[in-house]
Every structure is written in structure tokens, then in C-alpha cells.
Tab-separated table of C-alpha atoms and ligand atoms in Angstrom:
chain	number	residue	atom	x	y	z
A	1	UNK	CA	-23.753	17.877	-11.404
A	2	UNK	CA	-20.580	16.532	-12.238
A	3	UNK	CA	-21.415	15.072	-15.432
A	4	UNK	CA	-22.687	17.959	-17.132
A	5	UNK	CA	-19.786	19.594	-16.026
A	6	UNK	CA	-17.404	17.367	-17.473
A	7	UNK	CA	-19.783	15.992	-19.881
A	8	UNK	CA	-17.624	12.879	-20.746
A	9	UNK	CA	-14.377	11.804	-17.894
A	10	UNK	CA	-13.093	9.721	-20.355
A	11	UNK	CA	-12.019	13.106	-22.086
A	12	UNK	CA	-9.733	13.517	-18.890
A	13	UNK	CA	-7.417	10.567	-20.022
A	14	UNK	CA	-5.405	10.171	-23.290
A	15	UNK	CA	-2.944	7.807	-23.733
A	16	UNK	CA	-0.206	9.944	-23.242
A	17	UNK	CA	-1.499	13.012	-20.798
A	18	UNK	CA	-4.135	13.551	-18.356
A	19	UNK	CA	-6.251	16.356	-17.839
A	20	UNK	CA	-5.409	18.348	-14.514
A	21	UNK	CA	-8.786	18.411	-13.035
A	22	UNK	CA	-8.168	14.925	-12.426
A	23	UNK	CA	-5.597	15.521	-9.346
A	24	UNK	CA	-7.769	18.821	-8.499
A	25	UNK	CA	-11.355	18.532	-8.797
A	26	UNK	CA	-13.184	17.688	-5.525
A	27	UNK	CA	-16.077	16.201	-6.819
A	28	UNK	CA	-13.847	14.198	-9.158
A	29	UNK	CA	-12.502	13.028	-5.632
A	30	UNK	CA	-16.042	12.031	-4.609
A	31	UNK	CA	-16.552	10.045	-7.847
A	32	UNK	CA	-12.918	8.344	-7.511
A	33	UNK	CA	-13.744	7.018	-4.060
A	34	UNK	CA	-17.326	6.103	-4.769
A	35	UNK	CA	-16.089	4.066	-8.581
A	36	UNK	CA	-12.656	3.100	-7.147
A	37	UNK	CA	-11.917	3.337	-3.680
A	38	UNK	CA	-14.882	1.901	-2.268
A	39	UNK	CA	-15.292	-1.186	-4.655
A	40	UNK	CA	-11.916	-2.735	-5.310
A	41	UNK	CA	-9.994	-4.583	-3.337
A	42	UNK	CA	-8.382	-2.116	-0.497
A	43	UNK	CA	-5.828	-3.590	2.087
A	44	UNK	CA	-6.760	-3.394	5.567
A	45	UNK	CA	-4.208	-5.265	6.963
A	46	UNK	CA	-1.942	-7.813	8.587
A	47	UNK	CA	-3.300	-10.748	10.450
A	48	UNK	CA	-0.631	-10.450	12.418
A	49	UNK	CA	-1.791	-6.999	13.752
A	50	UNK	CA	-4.643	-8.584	15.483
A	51	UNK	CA	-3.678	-12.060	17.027
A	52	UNK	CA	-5.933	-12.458	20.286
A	53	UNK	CA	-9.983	-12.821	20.096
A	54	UNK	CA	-11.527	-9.800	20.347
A	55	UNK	CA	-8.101	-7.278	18.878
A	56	UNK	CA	-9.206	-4.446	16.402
A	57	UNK	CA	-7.214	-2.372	14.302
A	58	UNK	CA	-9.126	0.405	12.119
A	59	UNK	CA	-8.242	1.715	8.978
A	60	UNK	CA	-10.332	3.858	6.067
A	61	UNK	CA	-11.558	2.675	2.999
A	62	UNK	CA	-12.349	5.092	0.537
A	63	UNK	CA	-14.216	7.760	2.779
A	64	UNK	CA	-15.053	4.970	5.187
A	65	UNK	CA	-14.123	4.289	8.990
A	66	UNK	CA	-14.021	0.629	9.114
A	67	UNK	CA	-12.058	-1.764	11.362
A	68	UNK	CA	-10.985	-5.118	10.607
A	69	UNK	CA	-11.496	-7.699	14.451
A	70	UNK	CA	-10.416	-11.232	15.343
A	71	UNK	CA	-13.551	-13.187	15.883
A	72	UNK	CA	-13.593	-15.903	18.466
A	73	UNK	CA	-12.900	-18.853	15.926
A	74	UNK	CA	-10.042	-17.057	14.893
A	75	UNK	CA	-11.453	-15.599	11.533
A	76	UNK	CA	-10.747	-11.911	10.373
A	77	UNK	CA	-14.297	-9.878	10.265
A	78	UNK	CA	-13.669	-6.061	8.808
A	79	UNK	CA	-16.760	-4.113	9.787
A	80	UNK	CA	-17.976	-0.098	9.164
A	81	UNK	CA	-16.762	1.504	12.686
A	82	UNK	CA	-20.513	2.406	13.231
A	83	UNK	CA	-23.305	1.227	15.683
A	84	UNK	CA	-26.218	0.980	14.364
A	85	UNK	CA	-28.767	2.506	16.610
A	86	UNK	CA	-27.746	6.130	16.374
A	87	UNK	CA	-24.964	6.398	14.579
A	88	UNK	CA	-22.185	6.517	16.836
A	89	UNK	CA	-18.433	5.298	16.355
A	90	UNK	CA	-18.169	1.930	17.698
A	91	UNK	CA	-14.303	1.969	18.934
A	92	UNK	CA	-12.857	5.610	19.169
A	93	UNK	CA	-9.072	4.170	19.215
A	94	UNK	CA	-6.591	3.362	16.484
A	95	UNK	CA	-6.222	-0.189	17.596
A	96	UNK	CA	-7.386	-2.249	20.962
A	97	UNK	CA	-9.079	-4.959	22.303
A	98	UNK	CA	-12.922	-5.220	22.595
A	99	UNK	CA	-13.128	-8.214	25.069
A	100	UNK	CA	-15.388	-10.566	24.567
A	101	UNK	CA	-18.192	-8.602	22.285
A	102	UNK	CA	-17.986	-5.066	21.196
A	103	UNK	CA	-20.408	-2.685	23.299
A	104	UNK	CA	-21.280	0.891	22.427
A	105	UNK	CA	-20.190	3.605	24.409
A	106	UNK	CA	-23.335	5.472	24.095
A	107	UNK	CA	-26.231	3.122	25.006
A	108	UNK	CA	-24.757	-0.356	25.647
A	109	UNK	CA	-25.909	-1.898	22.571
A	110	UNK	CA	-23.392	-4.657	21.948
A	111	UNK	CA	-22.199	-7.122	19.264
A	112	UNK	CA	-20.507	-10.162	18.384
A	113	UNK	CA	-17.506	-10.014	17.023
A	114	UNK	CA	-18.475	-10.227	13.225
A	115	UNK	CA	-21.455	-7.721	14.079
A	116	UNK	CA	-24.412	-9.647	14.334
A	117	UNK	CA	-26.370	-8.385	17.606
A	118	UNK	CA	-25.695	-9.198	20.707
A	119	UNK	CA	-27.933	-7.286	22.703
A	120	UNK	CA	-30.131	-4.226	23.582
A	121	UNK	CA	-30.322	-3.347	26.951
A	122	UNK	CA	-33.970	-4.365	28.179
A	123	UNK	CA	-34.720	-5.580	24.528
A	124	UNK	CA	-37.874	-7.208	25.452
A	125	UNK	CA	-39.722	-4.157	27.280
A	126	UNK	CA	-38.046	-1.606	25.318
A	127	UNK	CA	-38.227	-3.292	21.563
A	128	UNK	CA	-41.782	-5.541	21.758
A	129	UNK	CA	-43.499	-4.549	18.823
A	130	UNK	CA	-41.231	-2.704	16.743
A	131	UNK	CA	-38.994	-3.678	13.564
A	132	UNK	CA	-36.054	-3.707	15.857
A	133	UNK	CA	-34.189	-7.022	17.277
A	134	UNK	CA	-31.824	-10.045	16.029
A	135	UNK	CA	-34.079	-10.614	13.648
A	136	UNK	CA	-33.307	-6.773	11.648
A	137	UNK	CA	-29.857	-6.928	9.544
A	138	UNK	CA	-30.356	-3.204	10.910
A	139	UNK	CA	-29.671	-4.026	14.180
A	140	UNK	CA	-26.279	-5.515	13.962
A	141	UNK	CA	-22.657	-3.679	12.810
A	142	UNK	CA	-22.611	-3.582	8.590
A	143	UNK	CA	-19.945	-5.607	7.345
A	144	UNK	CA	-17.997	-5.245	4.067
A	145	UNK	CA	-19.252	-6.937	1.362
A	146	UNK	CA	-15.979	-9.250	0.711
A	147	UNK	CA	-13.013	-10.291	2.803
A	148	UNK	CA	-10.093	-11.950	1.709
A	149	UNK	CA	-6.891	-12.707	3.399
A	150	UNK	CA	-3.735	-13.691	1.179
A	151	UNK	CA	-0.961	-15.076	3.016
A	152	UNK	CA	-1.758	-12.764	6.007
A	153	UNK	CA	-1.977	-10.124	3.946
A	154	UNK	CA	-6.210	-8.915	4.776
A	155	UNK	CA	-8.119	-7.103	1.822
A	156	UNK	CA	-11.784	-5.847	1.986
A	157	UNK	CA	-14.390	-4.945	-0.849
A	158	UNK	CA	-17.376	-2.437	-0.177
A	159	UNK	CA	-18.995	-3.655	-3.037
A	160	UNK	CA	-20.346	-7.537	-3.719
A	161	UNK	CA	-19.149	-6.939	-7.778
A	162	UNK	CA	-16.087	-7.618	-9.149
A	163	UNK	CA	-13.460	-10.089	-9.363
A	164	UNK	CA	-12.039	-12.145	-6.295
A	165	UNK	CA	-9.123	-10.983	-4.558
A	166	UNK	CA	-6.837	-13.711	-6.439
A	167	UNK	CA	-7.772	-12.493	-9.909
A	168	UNK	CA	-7.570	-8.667	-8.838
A	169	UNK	CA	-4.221	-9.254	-7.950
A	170	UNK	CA	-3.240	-10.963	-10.448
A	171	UNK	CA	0.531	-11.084	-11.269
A	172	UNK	CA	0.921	-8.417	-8.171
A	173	UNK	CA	0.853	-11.057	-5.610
A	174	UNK	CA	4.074	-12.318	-6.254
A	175	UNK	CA	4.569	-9.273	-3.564
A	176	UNK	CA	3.439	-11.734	-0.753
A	177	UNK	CA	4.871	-14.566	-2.119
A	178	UNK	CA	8.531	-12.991	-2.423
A	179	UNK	CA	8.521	-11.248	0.892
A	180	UNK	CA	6.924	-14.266	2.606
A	181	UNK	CA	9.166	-16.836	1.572
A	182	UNK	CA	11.843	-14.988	2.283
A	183	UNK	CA	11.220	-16.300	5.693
A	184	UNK	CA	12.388	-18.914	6.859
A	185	UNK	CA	9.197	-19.909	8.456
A	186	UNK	CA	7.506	-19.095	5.361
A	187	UNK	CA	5.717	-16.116	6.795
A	188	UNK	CA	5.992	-12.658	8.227
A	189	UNK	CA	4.633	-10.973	11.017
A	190	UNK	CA	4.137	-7.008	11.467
A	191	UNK	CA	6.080	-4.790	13.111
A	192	UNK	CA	4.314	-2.703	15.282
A	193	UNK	CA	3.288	0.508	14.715
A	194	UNK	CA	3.483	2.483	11.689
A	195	UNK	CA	4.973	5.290	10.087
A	196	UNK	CA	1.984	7.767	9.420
A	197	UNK	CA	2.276	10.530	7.214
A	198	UNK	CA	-0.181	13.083	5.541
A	199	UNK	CA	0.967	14.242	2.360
A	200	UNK	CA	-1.111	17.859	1.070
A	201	UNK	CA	-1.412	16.398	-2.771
A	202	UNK	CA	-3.258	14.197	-4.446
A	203	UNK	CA	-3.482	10.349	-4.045
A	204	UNK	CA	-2.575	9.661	-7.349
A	205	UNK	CA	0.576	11.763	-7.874
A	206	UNK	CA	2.185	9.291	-4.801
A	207	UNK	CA	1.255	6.065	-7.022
A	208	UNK	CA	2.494	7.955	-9.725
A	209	UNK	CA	6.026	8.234	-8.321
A	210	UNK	CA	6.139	4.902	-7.183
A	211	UNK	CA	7.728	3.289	-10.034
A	212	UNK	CA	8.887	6.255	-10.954
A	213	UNK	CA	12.640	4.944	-11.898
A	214	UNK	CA	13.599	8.493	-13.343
A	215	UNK	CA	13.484	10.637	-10.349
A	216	UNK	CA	15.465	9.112	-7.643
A	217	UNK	CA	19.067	9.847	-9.001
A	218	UNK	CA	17.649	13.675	-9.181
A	219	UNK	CA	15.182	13.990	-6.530
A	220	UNK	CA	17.579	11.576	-4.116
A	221	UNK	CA	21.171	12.886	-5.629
A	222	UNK	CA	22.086	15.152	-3.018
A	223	UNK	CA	21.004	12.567	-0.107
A	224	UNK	CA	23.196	9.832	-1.904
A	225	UNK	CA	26.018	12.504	-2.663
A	226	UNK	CA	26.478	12.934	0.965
A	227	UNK	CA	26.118	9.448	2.151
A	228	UNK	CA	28.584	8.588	-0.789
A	229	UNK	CA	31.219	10.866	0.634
A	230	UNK	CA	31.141	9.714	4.394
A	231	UNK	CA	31.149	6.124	2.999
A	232	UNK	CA	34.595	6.681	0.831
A	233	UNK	CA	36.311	8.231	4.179
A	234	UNK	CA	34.731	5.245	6.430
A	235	UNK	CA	36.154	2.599	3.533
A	236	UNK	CA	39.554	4.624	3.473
A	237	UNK	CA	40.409	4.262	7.360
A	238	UNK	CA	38.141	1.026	7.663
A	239	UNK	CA	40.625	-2.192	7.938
A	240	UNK	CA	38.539	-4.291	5.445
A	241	UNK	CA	37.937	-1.316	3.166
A	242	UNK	CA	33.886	-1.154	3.263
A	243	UNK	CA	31.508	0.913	5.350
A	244	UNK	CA	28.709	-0.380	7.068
A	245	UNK	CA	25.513	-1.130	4.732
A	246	UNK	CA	23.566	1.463	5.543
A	247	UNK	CA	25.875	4.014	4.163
A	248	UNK	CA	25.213	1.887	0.691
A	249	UNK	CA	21.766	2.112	1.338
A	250	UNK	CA	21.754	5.518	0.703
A	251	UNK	CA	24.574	6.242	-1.524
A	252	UNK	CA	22.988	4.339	-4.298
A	253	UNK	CA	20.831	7.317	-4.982
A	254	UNK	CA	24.007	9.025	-6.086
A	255	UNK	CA	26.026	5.860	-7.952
A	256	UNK	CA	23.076	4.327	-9.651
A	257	UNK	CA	22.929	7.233	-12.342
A	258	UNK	CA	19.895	7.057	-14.670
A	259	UNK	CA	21.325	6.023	-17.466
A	260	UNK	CA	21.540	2.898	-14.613
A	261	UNK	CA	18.199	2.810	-13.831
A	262	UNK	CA	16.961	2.512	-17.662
A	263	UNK	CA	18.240	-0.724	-17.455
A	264	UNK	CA	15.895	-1.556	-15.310
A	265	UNK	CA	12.426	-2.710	-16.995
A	266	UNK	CA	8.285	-2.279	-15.934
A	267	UNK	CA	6.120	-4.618	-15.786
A	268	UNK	CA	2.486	-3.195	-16.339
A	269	UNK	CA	-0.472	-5.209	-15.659
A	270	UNK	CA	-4.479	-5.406	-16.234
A	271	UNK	CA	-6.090	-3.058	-12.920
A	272	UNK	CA	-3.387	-0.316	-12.957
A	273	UNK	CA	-0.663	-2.978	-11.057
A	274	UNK	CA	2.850	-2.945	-11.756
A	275	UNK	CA	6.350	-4.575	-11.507
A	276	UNK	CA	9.596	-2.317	-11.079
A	277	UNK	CA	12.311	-5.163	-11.911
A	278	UNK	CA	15.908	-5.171	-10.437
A	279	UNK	CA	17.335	-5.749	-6.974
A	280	UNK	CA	19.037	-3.532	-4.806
A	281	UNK	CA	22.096	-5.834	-4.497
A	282	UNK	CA	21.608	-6.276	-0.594
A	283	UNK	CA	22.965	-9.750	-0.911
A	284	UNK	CA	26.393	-9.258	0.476
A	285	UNK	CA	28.949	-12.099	1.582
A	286	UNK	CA	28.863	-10.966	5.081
A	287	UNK	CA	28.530	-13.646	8.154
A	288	UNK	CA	24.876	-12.537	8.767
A	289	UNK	CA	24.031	-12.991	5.851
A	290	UNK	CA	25.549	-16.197	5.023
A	291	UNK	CA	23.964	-17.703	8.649
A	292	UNK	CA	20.609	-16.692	7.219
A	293	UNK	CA	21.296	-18.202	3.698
A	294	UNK	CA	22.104	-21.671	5.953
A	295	UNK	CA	19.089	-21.100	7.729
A	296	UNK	CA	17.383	-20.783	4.419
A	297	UNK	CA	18.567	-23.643	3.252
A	298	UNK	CA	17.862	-25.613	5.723
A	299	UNK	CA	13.982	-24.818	5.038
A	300	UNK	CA	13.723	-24.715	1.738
A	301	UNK	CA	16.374	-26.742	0.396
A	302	UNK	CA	19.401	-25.342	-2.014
A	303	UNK	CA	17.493	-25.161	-5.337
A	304	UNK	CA	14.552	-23.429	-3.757
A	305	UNK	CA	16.609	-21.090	-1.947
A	306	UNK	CA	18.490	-19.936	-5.070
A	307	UNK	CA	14.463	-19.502	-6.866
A	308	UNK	CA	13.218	-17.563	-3.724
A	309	UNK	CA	16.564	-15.123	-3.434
A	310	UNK	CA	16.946	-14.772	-6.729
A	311	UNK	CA	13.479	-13.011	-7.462
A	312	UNK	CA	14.291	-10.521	-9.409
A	313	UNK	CA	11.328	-7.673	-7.954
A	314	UNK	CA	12.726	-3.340	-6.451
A	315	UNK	CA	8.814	-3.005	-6.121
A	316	UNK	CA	5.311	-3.783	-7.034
A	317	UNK	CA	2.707	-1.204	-6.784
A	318	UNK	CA	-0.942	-2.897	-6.145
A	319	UNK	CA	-3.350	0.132	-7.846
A	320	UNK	CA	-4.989	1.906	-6.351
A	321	UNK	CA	-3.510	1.725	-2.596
A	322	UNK	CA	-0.483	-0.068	-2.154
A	323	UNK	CA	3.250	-0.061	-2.682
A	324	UNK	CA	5.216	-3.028	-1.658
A	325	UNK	CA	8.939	-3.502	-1.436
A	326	UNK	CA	9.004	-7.146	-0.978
A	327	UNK	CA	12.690	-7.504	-0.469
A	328	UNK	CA	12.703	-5.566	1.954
A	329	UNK	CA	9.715	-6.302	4.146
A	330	UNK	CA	7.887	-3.282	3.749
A	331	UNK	CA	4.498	-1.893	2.336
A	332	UNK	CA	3.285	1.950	1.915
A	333	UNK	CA	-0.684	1.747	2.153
A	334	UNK	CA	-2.501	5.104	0.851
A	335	UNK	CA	-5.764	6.181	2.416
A	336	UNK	CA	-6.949	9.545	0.331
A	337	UNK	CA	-8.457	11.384	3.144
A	338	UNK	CA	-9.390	14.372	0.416
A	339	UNK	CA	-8.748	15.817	-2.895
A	340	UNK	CA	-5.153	17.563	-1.763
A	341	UNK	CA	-4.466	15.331	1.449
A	342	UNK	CA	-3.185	12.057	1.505
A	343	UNK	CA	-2.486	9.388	4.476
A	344	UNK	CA	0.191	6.914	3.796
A	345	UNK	CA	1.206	4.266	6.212
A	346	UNK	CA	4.351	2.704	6.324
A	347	UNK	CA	4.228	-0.882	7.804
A	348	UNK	CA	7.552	-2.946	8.631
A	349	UNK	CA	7.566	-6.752	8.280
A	350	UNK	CA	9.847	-9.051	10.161
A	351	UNK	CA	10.249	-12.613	8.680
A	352	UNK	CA	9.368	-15.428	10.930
A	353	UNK	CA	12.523	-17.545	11.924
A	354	UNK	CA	15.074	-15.133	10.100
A	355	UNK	CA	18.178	-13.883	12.440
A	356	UNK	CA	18.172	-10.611	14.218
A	357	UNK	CA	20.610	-8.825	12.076
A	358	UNK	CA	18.879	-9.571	8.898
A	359	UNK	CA	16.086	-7.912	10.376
A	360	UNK	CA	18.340	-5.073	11.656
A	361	UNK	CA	19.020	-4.491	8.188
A	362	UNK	CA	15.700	-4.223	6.339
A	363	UNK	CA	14.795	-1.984	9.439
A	364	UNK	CA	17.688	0.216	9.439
A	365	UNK	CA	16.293	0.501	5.264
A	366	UNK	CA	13.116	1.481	6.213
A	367	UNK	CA	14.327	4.304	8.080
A	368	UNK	CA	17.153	5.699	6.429
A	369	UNK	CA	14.583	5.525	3.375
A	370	UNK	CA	10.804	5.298	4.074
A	371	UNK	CA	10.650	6.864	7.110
A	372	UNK	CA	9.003	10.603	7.924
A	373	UNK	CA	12.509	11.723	9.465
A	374	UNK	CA	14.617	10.802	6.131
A	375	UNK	CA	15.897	13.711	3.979
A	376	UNK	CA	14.670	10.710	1.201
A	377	UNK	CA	11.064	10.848	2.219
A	378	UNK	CA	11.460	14.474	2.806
A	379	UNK	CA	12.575	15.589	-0.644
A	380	UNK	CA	9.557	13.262	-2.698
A	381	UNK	CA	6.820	15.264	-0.134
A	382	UNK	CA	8.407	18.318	-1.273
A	383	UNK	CA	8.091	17.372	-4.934
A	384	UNK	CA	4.465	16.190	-4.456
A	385	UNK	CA	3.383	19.295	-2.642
A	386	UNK	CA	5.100	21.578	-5.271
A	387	UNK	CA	2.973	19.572	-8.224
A	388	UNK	CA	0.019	19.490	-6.288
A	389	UNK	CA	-0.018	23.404	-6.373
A	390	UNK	CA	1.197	23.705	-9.986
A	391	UNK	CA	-1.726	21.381	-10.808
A	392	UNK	CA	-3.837	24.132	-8.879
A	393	UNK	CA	-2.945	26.744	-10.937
A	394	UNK	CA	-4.073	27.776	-14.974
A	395	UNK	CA	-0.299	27.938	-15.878
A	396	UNK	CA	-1.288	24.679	-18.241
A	397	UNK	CA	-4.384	21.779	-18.591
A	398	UNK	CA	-2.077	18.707	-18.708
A	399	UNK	CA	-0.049	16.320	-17.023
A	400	UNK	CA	2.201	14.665	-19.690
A	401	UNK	CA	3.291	10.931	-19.681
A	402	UNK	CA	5.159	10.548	-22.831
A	403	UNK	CA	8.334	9.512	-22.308
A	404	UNK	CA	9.357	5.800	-24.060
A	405	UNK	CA	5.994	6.443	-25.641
A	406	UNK	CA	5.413	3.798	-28.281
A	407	UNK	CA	8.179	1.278	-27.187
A	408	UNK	CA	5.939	-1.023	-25.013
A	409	UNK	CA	5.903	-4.022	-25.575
A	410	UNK	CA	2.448	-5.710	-25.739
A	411	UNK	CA	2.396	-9.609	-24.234
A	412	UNK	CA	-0.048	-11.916	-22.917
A	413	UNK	CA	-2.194	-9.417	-21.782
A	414	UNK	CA	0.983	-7.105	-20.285
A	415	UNK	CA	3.089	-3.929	-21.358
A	416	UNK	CA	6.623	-4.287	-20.832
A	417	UNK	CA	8.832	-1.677	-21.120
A	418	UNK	CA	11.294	-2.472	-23.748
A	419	UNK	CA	15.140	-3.168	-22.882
A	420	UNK	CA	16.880	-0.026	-21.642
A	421	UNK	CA	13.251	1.834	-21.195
A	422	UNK	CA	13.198	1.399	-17.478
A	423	UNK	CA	12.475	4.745	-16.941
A	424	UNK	CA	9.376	4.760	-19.094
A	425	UNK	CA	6.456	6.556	-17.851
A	426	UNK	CA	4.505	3.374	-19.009
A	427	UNK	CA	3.165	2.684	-14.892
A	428	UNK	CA	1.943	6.145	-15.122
A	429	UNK	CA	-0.138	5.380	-18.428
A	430	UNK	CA	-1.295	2.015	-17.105
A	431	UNK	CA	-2.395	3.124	-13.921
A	432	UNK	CA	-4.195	6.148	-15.756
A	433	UNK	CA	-6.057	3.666	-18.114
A	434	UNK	CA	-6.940	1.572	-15.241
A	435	UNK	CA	-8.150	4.662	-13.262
A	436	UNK	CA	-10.511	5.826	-16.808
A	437	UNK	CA	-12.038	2.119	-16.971
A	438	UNK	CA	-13.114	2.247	-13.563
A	439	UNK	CA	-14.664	5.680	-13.644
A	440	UNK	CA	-16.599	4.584	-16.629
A	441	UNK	CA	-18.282	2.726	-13.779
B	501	LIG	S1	-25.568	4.848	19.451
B	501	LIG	FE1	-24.770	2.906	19.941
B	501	LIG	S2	-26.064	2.138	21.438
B	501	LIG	FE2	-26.926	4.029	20.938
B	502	LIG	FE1	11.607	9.109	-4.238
């Protein structure tokens, strides 16, 4: 047994390192998924993925196949992707429509759309007399325990314990709220499908590099080097002197130096969630851009407008699964599908009532950056592979997070990093402490 093993897990976490076994240890895994995983708050989805009666998308939650369905008056049911009679998996494709009821492929039992029994084929000859029927919570598709939906944004809880989604989140929603007001409308809608991509390391050491603000002026250099150069040449024969956006997109890797990026500052919160501060300047004078700031203003007025672009947010992570980019429209949700493997999607938001090229734009980010065929994405799976297998080895017990080490700042129930700290590995720390208090259990 695990515990005897490792007779206390709390050993595993000090302040300032954690033990390897942590990122290694598959029944460490287990207990993560059964402590963590499969009790917090996990996002399944966007509304917006399933807008017609009967549409399913499926997703995992911890270790578990679920699927989250729009029910006939237009509420959001997330059930385990399991029929109940024997066992077998209830819809076999990523995403669909079930019609009017779901109905098992292997003896026609069906169900509503939130689960509850439909019907048995012959149920009155064939289930007289037994425990089985509408009346058995057996009989119909298990639901999770809590569903919440913020903003469009759809969260599930396998466990009936715990705080509500509101209170989990915490200061982390102002995720949703900045990349939802954004639009014009006031809300976003997804952008169908996905980037999927399985990373061979641990969950954690992805979270980990999230808010990260140290590595991407070394791990990213080269990619911004090279974008930097073509950019100069483009500005040098372009008439107005600039190169397109894109270029900038990626030559900031290279420009903001991290000396830069210290100046930006964490914001660490209760649950493991943080804040990464600063803005990635994408607020140019172009004409797009000023048509959408009219639009803007138009719907919000011009004092709101100036509160809702001027949030000052490069990225909130939401621990343990998700890493929003709010300005940008775009989310990275982690499923751990084992000890060393690692499922990330990337979703895409477009914001409702916002003009093409504004969209354009926060698209052409999310693939010059986020996407599988980046050499951005590329070089981080390269680092987190190479970790996962020093982890692996006995060439040291300890993952260090020491850096700015005693220059938090402690306020109203938050650690900030203090000015010129941005690069603090105080996100690490947090989301370590938050990851020992839940495996206390
Ligand atoms: S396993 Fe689903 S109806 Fe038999
Ligand atoms: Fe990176």
C-alpha cells in the first residue's frame, strides 16, 4: 500500500522543493486523480459546443469517460459515458448528436437526456419481479455529482463535497469575465475543434510552466530571434515601416528579455490558482482595431470600454486543469491520461459581435503560438519530455522552487510576488501547497 510506502505525502512537499516521486510514482497518480482530479471542479466545456437538444461532446475527468449533453429544456447534463446494464460505452464518438434520447448500442436500453431511464426493451415481461426498472437509480446513466456553468464556461464535480464552483474559482474567474466582455455581445462562442496533443510527462510539470515567466526568452529565444530578423527586413522595405502583427507575435520571445519579464508580477491564490499580470501590447492603432474599439463602445459605453481593455491579465492558470489566456480567446484544458502522458486541448474562442479581423488576429496567435505545428509549442514539449525523464532517473530526489524565495508578499489571503519578482517560482510553490492540502484528503 501506498501509505506505508510513503508513510506520510506531506513529506513529498516543502515549501521550497518537491520530492520527485511526486511527477513519477504511479500509484501517486492513482491517489492524485482519486483526491484531486475527481473531486474539484474540472472543466468540461463550452455551452457553445453543444447548442441543439440532444448534442454531446465527451471529455475525461480524472480517469473518467464522461460526456457533458444538451437536454431538451436547454440545460447542460454531464453524465459517466456508461450504460448501466452491462457496462458498455454509451456514445463511442468524440462529439455528436443522440436524437431525441440516448440508446445503447448493445441492447437498446435508452435514456433521457439527463440519464434517467427511458426504457428496456420488453421491460414488463423481461423485468417483472426483479430490482430492475424506473424505479432503480441503477437503471438510469450516473450523473456527476455537481454541474455548474459560468458564463458558458461548463464545470463538473465527481464528488457532492466541497465548495461551489463560484468560491473554487475564486479570483480566477476574472478569466471569463475578461475574455467575455471583450465581446461585444458580451459573450463568446467556441471555435470548433481543438488542438489535441499528448504530452509523455507528467500533468503537473505543464501547470508548472504555465506561469512560468522565466523560460520563454530561453526556451522561445531562437523562435523570436528568427521572427525578429524577417520582421526588421519586412519593416525596412515596408512603406509604413512595420510588419504585419504576427511577425510581433513571435518576435517578442526574443525582445522581451527577462530582465523584462521580472517586471511582470504573480498573483497566487487559495486552490493552487494564479494570475500572470501584464499584456502583450496587442492594442495597436490600426483601422481594425480602432472599428472594433467603436464597436466596443458602442456596447459598453467609453468608460467601460477603457475598464474592460485595460485589464491588465497575460494568463490565469485555474489548478489543477486549466490555462486561460483571456486576451486572447483561448484556454489549454489538461486531462492526465497517466503518470508520464498528458492530453491537453487547445480550444479557440471567437467573441460574439467582434469584426472578422480581430478574430483573424487572436487566431493567427493561437497558431503561430499554441498550436501542435509551432516551433513554440514544439520546444516547451521538448523541455517537458526531457524533465520527465530526468525526474525518472536517481541522478537527484528533488525538484527545486526557490527562486524569489522569501519576497512574497502575503495579502488578504494572496501571495504576490513582489515588484520586479515576476519571474518568481511562487505559482510553482502555490500550486504545490494546494496539491499537498488536497492529498491530505
Ligand atoms: S450494455 Fe447497454 S443495453 Fe446492454
Ligand atoms: Fe513556453
Amino acid at each position: 500500500m501506498l501509505q506505508e510506502r510513503i508513510a506520510d505525502l506531506s513529506k513529498c512537499v516543502e515549501p521550497d522543493r518537491v520530492r520527485r516521486e511526486v511527477y513519477t510514482d504511479a500509484q501517486i497518480f492513482e491517489l492524485e486523480m482519486q483526491r484531486i482530479h475527481e473531486r474539484v471542479w474540472i472543466y468540461c466545456g463550452h455551452s457553445s459546443q453543444i447548442p441543439r437538444t440532444g448534442d454531446y461532446y465527451t471529455m475525461q475527468i480524472g480517469r473518467q469517460p464522461m460526456l457533458m449533453v444538451r437536454n431538451s429544456d436547454g440545460k447542460i447534463s454531464v453524465l459517466y459515458n456508461r450504460c448501466p446494464h452491462r457496462g458498455n460505452m454509451m456514445v463511442g464518438d468524440r462529439h455528436g448528436n443522440s436524437g431525441e434520447f440516448f440508446r445503447c448500442s448493445y441492447h437498446s436500453w435508452t435514456f433521457h437526456h439527463d440519464g434517467r431511464l427511458k426504457n428496456i426493451p420488453m421491460m414488463d415481461s423481461g423485468y417483472s419481479g426483479t430490482r430492475y426498472g424506473h424505479d432503480n437509480p441503477d437503471c438510469s446513466m450516473k450523473r456527476a455529482a455537481r454541474v455548474e456553468n459560468y458564463r458558458g464556461f461548463v464545470f463538473a464535480s465527481l464528488s457532492h463535497q466541497g465548495p461551489g464552483l463560484l468560491e473554487f474559482l475564486g479570483e480566477s474567474k476574472v478569466a471569463f469575465d475578461d475574455m467575455c466582455d471583450r465581446a461585444p455581445e458580451g459573450e463568446v462562442e467556441v471555435v470548433p475543434n481543438c488542438f489535441r496533443i499528448i504530452q509523455h510527462s507528467n500533468w503537473k510539470i505543464f501547470l508548472e510552466n504555465q506561469l512560468d515567466a522565466l523560460h520563454p526568452s530561453v526556451v522561445h529565444q531562437s523562435t523570436g530571434r528568427a521572427a525578429h530578423e524577417v520582421e526588421k527586413q519586412i519593416a525596412k522595405k515596408a512603406k509604413k515601416g512595420e510588419a504585419p502583427l504576427s511577425y510581433h507575435m513571435l518576435s517578442a520571445f526574443a525582445t522581451v528579455t527577462i530582465d523584462k519579464w521580472d517586471a511582470f508580477q504573480t498573483l497566487n491564490y487559495p486552490h493552487g490558482h494564479c494570475i500572470l499580470t501584464g499584456y502583450m501590447g496587442l492594442r495597436p492603432q490600426d483601422p481594425d482595431t480602432l472599428a472594433y474599439d467603436k464597436i466596443m463602445i458602442k456596447a459598453y459605453g467609453k468608460k467601460r470600454f477603457e475598464e474592460i481593455v485595460g485589464v491588465n491579465i497575460h494568463h490565469v492558470l485555474i489548478y489543477p486543469g486549466l490555462s486561460v489566456q483571456s486576451p486572447l480567446q483561448q484556454l489549454r484544458a489538461i486531462r492526465p491520461l497517466g503518470v508520464d502522458r498528458t492530453l491537453t486541448e487547445i480550444w479557440h474562442f471567437r467573441l460574439k459581435g467582434a469584426p472578422e479581423p480581430i478574430y483573424r488576429r487572436s487566431l493567427a496567435y493561437y497558431n503561430l503560438v499554441n498550436s501542435p505545428s509551432t516551433l513554440v509549442n514544439a520546444d516547451d514539449l521538448e523541455n517537458f519530455w526531457k524533465c520527465h525523464q530526468g525526474l525518472s532517473c536517481d541522478g537527484g530526489d528533488w525538484v527545486t522552487f526557490g527562486r524569489h524565495l522569501g519576497r512574497d508578499i502575503e495579502k488578504d489571503g494572496r501571495v504576490e510576488t513582489a515588484p520586479n519578482c515576476g519571474t518568481s517560482e511562487a505559482p510553482m510553490r502555490n500550486q504545490m501547497k494546494a496539491w499537498a492540502e488536497y492529498m491530505r484528503g
